[in-house]
Coordinates of C-alpha atoms in Angstrom, one line a residue:
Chain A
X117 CA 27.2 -8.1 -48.6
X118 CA 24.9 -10.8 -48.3
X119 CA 28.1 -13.5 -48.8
X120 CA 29.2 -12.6 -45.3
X121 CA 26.9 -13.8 -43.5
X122 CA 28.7 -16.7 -43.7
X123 CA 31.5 -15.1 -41.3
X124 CA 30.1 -14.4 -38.2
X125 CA 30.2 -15.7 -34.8
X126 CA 27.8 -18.5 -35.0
X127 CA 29.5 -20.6 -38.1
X128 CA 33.1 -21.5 -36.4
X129 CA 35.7 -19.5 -38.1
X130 CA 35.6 -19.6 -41.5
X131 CA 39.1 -20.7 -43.5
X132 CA 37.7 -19.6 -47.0
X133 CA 39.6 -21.4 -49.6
X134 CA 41.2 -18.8 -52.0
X135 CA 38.7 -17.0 -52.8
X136 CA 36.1 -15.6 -50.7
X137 CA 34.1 -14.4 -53.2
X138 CA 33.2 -17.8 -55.0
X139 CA 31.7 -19.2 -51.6
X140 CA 28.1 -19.3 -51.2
X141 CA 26.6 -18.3 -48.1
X142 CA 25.6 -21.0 -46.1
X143 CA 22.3 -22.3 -46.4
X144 CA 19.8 -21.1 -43.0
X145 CA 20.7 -23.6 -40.3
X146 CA 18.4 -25.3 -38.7
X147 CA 18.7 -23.4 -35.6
X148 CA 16.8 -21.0 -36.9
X149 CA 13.5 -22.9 -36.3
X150 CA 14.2 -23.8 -33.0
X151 CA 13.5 -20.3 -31.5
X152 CA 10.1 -18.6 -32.0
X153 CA 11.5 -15.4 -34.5
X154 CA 10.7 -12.0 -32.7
X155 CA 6.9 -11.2 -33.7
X156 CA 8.3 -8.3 -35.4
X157 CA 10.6 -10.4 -38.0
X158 CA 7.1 -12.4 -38.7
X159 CA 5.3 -9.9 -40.4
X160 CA 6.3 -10.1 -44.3
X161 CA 9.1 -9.3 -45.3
X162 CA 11.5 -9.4 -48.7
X163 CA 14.0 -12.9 -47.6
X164 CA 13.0 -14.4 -44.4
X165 CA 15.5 -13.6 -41.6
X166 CA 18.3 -15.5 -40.9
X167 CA 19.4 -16.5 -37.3
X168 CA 23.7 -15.3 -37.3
X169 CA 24.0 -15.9 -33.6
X170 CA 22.9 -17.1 -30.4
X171 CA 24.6 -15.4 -27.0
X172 CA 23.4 -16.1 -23.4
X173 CA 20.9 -12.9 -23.2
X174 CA 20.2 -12.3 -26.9
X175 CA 19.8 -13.6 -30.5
X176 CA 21.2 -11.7 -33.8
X177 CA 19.2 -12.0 -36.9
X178 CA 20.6 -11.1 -40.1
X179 CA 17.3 -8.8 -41.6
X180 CA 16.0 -5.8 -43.8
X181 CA 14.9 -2.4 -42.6
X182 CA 12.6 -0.7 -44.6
X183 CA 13.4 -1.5 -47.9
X184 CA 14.4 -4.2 -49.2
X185 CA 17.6 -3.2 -50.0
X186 CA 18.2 -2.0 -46.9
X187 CA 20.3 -4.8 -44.7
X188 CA 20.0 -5.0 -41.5
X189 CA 20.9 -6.4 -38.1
X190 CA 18.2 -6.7 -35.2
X191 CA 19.2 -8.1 -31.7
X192 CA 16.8 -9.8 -30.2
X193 CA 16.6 -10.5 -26.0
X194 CA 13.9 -12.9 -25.9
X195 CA 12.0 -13.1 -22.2
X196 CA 13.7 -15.2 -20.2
X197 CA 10.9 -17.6 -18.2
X198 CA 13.1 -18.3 -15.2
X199 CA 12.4 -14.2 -14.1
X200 CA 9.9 -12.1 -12.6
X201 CA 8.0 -11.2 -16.0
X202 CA 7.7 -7.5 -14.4
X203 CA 11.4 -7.6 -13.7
X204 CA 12.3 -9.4 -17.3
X205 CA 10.2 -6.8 -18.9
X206 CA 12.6 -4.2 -16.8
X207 CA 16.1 -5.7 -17.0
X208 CA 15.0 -6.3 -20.8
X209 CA 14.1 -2.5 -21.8
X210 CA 17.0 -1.3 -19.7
X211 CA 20.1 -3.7 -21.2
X212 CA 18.2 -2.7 -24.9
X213 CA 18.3 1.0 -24.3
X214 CA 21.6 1.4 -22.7
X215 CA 23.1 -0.4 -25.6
X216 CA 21.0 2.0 -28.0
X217 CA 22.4 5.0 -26.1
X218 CA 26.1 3.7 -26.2
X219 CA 25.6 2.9 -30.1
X220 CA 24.1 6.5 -31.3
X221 CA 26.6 8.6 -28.6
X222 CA 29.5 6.2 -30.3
X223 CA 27.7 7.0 -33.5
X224 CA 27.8 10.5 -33.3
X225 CA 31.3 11.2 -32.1
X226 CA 32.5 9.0 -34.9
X227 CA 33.2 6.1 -33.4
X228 CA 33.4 3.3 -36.0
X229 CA 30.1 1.2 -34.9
X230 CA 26.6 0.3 -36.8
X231 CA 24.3 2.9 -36.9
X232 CA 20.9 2.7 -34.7
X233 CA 17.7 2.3 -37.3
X234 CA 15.4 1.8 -34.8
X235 CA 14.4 0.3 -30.9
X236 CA 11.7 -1.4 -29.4
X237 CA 12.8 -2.1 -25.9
X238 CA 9.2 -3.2 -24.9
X239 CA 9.5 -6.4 -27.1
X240 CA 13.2 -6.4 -26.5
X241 CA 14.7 -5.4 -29.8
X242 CA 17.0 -3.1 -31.7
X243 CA 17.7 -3.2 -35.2
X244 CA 21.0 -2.0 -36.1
X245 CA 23.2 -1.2 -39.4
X246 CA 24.4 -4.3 -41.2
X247 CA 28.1 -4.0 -41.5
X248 CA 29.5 -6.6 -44.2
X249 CA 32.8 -8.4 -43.9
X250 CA 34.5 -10.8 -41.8
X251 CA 35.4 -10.6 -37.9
X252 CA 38.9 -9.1 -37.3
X253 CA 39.3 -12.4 -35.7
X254 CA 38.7 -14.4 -39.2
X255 CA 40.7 -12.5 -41.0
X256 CA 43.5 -12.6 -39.0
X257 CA 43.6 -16.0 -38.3
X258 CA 43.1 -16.5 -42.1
X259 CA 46.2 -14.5 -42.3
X260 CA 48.6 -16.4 -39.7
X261 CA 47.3 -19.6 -41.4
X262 CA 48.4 -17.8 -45.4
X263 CA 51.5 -16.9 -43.6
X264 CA 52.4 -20.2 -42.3
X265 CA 52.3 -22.1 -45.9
X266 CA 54.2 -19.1 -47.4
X267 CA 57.0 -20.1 -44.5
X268 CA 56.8 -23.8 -45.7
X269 CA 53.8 -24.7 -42.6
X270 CA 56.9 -27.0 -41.6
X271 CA 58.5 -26.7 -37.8
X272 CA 57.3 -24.5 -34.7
X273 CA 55.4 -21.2 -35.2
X274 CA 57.9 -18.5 -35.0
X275 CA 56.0 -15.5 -33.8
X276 CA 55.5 -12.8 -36.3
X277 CA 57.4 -9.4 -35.0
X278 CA 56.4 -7.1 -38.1
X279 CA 59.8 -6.4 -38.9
X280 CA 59.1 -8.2 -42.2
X281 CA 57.7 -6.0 -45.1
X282 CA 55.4 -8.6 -45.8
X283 CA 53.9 -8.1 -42.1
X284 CA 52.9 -4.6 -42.9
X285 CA 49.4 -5.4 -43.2
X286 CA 49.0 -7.1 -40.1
X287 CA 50.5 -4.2 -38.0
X288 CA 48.3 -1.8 -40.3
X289 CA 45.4 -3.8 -39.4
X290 CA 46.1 -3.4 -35.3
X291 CA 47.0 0.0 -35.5
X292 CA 43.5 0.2 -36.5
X293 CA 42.3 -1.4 -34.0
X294 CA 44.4 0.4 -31.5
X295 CA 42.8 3.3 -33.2
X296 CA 39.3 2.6 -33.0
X297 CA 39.7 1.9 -29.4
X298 CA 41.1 4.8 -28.2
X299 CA 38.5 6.7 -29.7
X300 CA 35.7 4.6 -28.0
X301 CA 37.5 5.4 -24.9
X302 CA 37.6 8.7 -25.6
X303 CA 34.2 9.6 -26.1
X304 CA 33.5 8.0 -22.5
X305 CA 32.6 4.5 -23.5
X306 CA 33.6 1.1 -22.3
X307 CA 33.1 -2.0 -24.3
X308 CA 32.8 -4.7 -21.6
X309 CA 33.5 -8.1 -24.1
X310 CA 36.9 -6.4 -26.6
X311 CA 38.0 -9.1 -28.6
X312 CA 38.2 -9.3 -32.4
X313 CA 34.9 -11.5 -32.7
X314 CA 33.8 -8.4 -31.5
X315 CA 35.3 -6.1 -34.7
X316 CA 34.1 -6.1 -38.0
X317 CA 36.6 -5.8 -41.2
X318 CA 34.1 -3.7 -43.1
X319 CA 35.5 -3.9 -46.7
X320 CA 36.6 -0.3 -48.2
X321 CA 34.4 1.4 -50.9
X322 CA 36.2 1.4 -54.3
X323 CA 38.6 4.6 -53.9
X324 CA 37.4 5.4 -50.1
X325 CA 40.5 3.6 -48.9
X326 CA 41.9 5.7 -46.3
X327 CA 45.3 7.5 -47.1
X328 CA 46.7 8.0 -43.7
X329 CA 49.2 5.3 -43.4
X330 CA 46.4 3.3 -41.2
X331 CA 46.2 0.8 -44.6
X332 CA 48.7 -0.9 -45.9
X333 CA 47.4 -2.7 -48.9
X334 CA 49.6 -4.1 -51.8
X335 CA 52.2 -6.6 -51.3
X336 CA 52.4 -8.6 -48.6
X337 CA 50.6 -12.0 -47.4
X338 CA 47.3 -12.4 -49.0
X339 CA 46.1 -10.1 -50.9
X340 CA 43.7 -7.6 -49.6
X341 CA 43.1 -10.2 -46.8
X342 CA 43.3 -7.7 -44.2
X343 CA 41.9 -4.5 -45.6
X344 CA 38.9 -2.8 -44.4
X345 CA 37.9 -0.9 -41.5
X346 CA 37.4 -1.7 -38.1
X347 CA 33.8 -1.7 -37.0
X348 CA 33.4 -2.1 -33.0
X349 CA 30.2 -4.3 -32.7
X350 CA 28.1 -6.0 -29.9
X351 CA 27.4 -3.4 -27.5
X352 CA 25.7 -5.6 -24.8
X353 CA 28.2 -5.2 -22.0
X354 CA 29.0 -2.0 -22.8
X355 CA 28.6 1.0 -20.3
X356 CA 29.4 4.6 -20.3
X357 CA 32.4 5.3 -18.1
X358 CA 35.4 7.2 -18.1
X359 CA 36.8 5.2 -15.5
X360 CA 41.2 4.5 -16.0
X361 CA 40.1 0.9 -14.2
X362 CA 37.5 0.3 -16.7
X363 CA 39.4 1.3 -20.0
X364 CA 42.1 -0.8 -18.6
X365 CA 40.0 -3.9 -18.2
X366 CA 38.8 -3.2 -21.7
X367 CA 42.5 -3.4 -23.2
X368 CA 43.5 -6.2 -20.8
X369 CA 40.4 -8.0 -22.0
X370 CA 41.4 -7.4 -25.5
X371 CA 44.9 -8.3 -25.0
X372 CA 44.1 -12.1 -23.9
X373 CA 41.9 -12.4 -26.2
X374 CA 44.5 -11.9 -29.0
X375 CA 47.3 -14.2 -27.2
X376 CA 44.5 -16.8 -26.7
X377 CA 43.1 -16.9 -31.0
X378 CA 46.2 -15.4 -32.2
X379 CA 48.9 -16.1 -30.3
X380 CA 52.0 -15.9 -32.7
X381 CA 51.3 -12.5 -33.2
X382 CA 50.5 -11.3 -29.2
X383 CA 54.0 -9.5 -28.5
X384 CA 53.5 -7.4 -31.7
X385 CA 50.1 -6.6 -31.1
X386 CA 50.2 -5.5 -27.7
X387 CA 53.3 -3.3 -28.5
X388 CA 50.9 -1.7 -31.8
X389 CA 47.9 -1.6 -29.4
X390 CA 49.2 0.9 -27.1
X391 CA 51.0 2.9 -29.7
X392 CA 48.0 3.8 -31.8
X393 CA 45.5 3.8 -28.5
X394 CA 47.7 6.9 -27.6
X395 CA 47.7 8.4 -30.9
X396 CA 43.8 8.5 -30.4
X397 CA 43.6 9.1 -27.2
X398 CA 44.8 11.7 -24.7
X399 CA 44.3 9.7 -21.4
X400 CA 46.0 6.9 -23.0
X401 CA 49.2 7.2 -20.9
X402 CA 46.9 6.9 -17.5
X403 CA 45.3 3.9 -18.8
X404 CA 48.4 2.1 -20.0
X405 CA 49.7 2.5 -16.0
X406 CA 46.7 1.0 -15.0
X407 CA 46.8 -1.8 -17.6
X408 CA 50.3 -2.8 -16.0
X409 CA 48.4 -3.1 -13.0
X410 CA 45.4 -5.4 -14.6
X411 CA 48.0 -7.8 -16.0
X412 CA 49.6 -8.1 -12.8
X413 CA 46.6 -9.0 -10.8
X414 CA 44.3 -10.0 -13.5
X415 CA 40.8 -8.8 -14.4
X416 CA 39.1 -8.8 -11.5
X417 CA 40.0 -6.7 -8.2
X418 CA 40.8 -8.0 -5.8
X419 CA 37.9 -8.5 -2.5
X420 CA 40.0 -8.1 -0.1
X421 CA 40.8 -5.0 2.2
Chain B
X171 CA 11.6 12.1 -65.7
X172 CA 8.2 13.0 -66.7
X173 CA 6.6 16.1 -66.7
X174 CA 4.6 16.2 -63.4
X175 CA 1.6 18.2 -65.2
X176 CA 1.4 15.1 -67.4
X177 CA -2.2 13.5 -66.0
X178 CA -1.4 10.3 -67.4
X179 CA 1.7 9.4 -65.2
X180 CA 0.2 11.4 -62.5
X181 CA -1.0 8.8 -60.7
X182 CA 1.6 6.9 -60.2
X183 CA 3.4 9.7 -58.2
X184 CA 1.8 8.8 -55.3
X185 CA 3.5 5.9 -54.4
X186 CA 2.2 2.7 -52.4
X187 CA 5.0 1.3 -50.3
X188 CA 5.2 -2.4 -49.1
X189 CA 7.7 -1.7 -45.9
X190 CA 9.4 -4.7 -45.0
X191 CA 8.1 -6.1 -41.5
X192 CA 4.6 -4.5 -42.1
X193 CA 1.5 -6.5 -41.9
X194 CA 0.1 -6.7 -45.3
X195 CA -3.0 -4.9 -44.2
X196 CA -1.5 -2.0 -44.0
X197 CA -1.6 0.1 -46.7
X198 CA 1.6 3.3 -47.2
X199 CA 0.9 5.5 -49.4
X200 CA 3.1 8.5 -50.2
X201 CA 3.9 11.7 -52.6
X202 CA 5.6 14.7 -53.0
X203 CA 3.7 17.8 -53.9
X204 CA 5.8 20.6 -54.8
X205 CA 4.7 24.5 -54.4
X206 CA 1.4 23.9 -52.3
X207 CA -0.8 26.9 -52.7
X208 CA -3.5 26.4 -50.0
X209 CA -1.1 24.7 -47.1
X210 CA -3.4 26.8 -44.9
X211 CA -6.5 25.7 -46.2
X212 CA -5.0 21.8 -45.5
X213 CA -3.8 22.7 -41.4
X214 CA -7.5 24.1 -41.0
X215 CA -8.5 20.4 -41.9
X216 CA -6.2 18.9 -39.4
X217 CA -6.9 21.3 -36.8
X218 CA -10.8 20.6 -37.8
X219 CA -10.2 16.9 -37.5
X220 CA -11.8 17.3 -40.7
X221 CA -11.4 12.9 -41.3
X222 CA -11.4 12.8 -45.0
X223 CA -8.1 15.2 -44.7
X224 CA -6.7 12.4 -42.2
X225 CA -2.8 12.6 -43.4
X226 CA 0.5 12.8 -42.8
X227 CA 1.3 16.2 -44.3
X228 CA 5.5 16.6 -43.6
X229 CA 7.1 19.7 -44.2
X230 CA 9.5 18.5 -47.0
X231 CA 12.1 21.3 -46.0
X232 CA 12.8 19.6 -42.7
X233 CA 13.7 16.3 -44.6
X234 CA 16.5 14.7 -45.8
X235 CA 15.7 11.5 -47.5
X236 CA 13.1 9.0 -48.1
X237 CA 14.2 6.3 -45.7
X238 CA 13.6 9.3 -42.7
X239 CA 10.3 9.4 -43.9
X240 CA 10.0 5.7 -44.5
X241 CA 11.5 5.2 -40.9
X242 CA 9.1 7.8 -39.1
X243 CA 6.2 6.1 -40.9
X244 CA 7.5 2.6 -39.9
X245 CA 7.6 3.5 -36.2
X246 CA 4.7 4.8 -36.5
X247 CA 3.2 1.7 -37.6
X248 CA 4.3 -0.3 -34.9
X249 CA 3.0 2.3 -32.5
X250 CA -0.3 1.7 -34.2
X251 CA -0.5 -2.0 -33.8
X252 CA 0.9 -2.1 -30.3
X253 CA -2.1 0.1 -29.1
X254 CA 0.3 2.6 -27.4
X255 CA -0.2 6.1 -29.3
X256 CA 0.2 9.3 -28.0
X257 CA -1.5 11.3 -30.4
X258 CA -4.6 11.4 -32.3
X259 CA -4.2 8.7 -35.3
X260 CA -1.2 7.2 -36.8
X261 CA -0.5 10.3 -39.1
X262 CA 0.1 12.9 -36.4
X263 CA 2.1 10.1 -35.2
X264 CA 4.2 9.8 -38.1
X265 CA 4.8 13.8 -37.9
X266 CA 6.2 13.1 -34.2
X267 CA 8.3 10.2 -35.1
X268 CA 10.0 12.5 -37.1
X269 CA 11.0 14.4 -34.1
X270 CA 14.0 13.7 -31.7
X271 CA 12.2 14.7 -28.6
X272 CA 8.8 14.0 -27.5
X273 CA 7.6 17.6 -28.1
X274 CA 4.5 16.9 -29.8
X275 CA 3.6 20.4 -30.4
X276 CA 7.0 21.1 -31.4
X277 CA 7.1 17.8 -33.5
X278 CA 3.7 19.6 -35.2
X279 CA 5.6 23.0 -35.8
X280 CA 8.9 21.9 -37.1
X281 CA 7.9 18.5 -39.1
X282 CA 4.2 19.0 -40.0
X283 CA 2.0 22.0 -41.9
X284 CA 2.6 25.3 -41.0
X285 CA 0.7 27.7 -43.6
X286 CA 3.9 30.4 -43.4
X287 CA 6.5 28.3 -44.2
X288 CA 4.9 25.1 -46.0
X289 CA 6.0 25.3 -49.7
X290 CA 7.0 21.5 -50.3
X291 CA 4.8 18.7 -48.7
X292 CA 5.5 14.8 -48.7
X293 CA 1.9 13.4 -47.6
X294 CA 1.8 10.1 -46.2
X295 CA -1.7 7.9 -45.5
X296 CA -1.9 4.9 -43.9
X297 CA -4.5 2.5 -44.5
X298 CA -5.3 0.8 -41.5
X299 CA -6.7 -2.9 -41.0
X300 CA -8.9 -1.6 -38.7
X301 CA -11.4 1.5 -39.0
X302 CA -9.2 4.3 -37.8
X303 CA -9.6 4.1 -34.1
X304 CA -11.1 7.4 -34.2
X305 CA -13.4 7.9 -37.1
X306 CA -15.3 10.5 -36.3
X307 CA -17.9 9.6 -39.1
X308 CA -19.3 6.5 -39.1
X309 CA -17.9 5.9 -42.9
X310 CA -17.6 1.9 -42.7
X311 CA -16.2 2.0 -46.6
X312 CA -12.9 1.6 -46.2
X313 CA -10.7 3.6 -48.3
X314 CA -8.8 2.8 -51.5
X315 CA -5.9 4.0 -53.0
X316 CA -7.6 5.4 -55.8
X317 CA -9.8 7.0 -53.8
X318 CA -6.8 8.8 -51.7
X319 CA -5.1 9.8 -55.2
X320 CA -8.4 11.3 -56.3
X321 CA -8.6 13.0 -53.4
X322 CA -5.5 14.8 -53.0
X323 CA -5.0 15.7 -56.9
X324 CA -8.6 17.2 -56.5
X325 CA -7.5 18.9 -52.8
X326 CA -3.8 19.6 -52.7
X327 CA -3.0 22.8 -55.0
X328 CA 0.6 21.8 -55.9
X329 CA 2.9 19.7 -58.3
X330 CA 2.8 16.1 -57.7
X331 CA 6.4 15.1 -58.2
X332 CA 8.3 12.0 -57.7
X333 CA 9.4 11.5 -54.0
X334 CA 13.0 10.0 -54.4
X335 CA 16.1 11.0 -52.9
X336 CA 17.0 13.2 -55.8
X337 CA 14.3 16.0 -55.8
X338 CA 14.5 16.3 -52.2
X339 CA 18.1 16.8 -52.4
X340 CA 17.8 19.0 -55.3
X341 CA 17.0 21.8 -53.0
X342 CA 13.9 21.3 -51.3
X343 CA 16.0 20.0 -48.0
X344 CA 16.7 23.3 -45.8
X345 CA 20.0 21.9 -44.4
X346 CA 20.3 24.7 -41.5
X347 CA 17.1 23.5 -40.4
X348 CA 17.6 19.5 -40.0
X349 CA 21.2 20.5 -38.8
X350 CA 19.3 22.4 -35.9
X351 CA 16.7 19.8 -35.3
X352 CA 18.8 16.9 -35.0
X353 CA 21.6 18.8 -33.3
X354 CA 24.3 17.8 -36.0
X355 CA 25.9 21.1 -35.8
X356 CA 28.3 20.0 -33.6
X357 CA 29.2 17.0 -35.2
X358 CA 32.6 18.2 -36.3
X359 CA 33.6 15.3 -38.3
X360 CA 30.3 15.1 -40.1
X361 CA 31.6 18.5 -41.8
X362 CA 35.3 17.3 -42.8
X363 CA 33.8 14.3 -45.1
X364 CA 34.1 15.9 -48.4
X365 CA 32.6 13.6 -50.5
X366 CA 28.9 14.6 -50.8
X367 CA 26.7 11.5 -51.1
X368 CA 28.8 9.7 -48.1
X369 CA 28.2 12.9 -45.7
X370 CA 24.9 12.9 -46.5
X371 CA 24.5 8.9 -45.4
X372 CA 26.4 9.8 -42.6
X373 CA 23.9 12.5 -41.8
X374 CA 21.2 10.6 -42.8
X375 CA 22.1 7.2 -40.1
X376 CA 22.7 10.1 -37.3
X377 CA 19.2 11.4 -38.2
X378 CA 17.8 7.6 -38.1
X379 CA 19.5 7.1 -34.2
X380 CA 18.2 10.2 -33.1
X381 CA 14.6 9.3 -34.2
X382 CA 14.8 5.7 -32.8
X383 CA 16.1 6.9 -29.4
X384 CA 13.2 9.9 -29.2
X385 CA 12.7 10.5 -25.4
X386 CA 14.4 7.3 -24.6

């Protein structure tokens, strides 16, 4: 678990050579003594923390809980100088409970997210589950890459349709994610920031693979490149809502965010989207109105009238 | 495993725990006694305030694993050092961290001693840095481990056994119980895992959010 460290946000996506496995994580960078660590992560612990990534509001440390051999992740929103320290301390506590709330109600419907361990929205924190594996969006991009030098890496991309057999893992891998979002969304929960930085490919337990068609692993491009399951992560924008507009945005958000890092694969991904958002999700027909609607005028709505 | 009437070994059940992202002046110490005789006897102490019986003393029935316990008494820590306690010390705060509400009488009843129902009891102490803020005595010694083995092999009637997963899972968890507290009995897809040890880590992470998010 501790190899993948290596894959998130803050270390630009990864290309692995072959194999994964035989790559050390990288070593701490040096960011991580340019911020003062939460005084939680300086009390003594097992291996020091290790900074993964720094957003606008909040930091991500790579940590234990506990034990140990308990991984985890804790999100840090440091106090920002520029505000009112009464209203920091309020805008603090509220973004770091409302994101605790959205996790555990996720959580507890079964929503594929990392478990709550524990909250401290007075110093601004919230340590989380550490879900192993690569982004969606390093995998994939891995995957394109794979599939290019198979092809011969000469001439113009061609998109990839999925008609080929050997593209059955890639559509397996978005009807997952189609999956896992239509189950957010139907559980009353908006994401805010979809994209696939956002989505962990948590790798499958020896013999838990799941047996419902959702995994296609065998033949295809590189091997097991794409297995795993979905984890929906970074809950910061998130808000509960069953709102057709909002759930929309969400899937419009998503969409341009796969055109814009994948884009040989955007036709087939929007078409295996919404197929396997409505398999999870009753409203999904509503919401797929709607999305016609976002793509015509874009995210925002429009101020006028 | 050895034999938990076997003096020799006996000490070592009670475990000392280094959490991680504890100060190192604080001290966990923790152990399972199974078939307490005088649970009463122990309450009376706590409802006394009787200080040499200061403990955690958590109704084993009511748990599910060691990192709940771990986790209450690691919350409970921080609620210690941050000055912001609700109850008397940090053990009656560990018994409430248990909880998923803010009940604290209910937290008592359903996580702590209760003389009817008590039969299994993990017992946490926490040695603090400071003097417990409120020592009733003015004992300035501070308190060793040895000295809190001593003093629960000499006061709790039961069977010191080990406290890991496996002997609380070998029956001494009352699953209709934690289901109830933690409201995981409508958690439909909680019930359709059918492999054992991954529904109880399910359980056990749904238990963990619904401790950290207590009144919140």
């Amino acid at each position: 678990m501790a190899k993948t460290a290596q894959w998130r946000k803050i270390h630009p996506p990864p290309p692995p050579p072959a194999q994964q496995q035989s790559e050390k994580p990288h070593e701490p960078k040096p960011e991580t003594e340019q911020f003062p660590l939460p005084t939680i992560l300086t009390y003594p612990s097992s291996t020091p923390p290790t900074l993964i990534t720094q957003g606008a509001e909040a930091r991500l440390y790579k940590t234990t809980y506990l034990l140990p051999s308990l991984p985890a992740a804790l999100k840090y929103r440091p106090p920002k100088t520029w505000r009112h320290p009464v209203l920091d301390a309020r805008l603090t506590r509220h973004r770091i409970l409302a994101e605790a709330r959205v996790l555990t109600r996720c959580r507890r419907a079964g929503v594929p997210v990392p478990a709550v361990y524990a909250v401290d929205e007075g110093a601004g924190w919230l340590a989380m589950e550490w879900i192993g594996g690569p982004p969606a969006r390093a995998a994939i991009n891995e995957w394109l890459k794979r599939r290019k030098e198979e092809e011969g890496g000469e001439g113009r991309a061609v998109p990839v349709t999925g008609k080929e057999e050997r593209d059955k893992q890639l559509v397996a891998l978005m009807r997952r994610i189609g999956s896992a979002v239509g189950r957010m969304h139907g559980v009353g929960v908006v994401h805010g920031d979809l994209t696939t930085s956002n989505m962990m490919l948590r790798p499958w337990e020896k013999g838990r693979e799941p047996a419902n068609g959702y995994a296609a692993t065998g033949e295809g491009v590189g091997d097991g490149l794409l297995d795993g399951d979905i984890v929906i992560i970074d809950f910061g924008l998130a808000s509960q809502s069953t709102s057709d507009e909002d759930r929309a945005v969400d899937l419009y958000v998503l969409e341009r965010a796969f055109a814009s890092t994948h884009s040989r694969a955007e036709a087939l991904f929007t078409a295996t989207l919404e197929s396997s958002y409505k398999e999870t999700f009753k409203q999904a027909p509503v919401v797929l109105k709607k999305l016609e609607e976002v793509r015509m005028r874009g995210r925002k709505r429009s101020m006028i009238g | 495993m050895a034999s938990p009437s076997d003096s020799q070994t006996a000490s070592s059940l009670i475990e000392t725990i280094q959490l991680e992202h504890v100060p190192s002046s604080y001290t966990v110490l923790v152990g399972l006694f199974k078939d307490v005789s005088n649970a009463e006897f122990l309450q009376q102490q706590l409802l006394g305030r009787n200080s040499e019986y200061e403990y955690a003393f958590i109704d084993a029935s009511s748990v599910i694993s060691r990192i709940q316990v771990l986790a209450a008494v690691y919350k409970a820590i921080t609620i210690h050092m941050s000055g912001s306690m609700k109850t008397p010390n940090v053990h009656s705060e560990i018994v409430c961290s248990l909880s998923p509400n803010n009940n604290i009488s209910e937290a008592y009843r359903r996580f702590g001693i209760t003389p009817s129902s008590s039969k299994h009891l993990i017992i946490v102490k926490v040695l603090t840095p400071l003097p417990a803020i409120t020592t009733t005595t003015t004992s300035s010694s501070p308190l060793t481990p040895q000295a809190v083995h001593q003093h629960l092999f000499a006061n709790v009637k039961g069977t010191p056994t080990p406290f890991t997963d496996e002997v609380l899972q070998s029956g001494l968890t009352d699953w209709a119980k934690v289901r109830k507290y933690y409201k995981l009995n409508g958690v439909g897809w909680l019930d359709s895992i059918k492999d054992e040890s991954l529904r109880r880590r399910e359980a056990e992470v749904l238990v963990l959010g619904s401790m950290a998010l207590r009144s919140l």
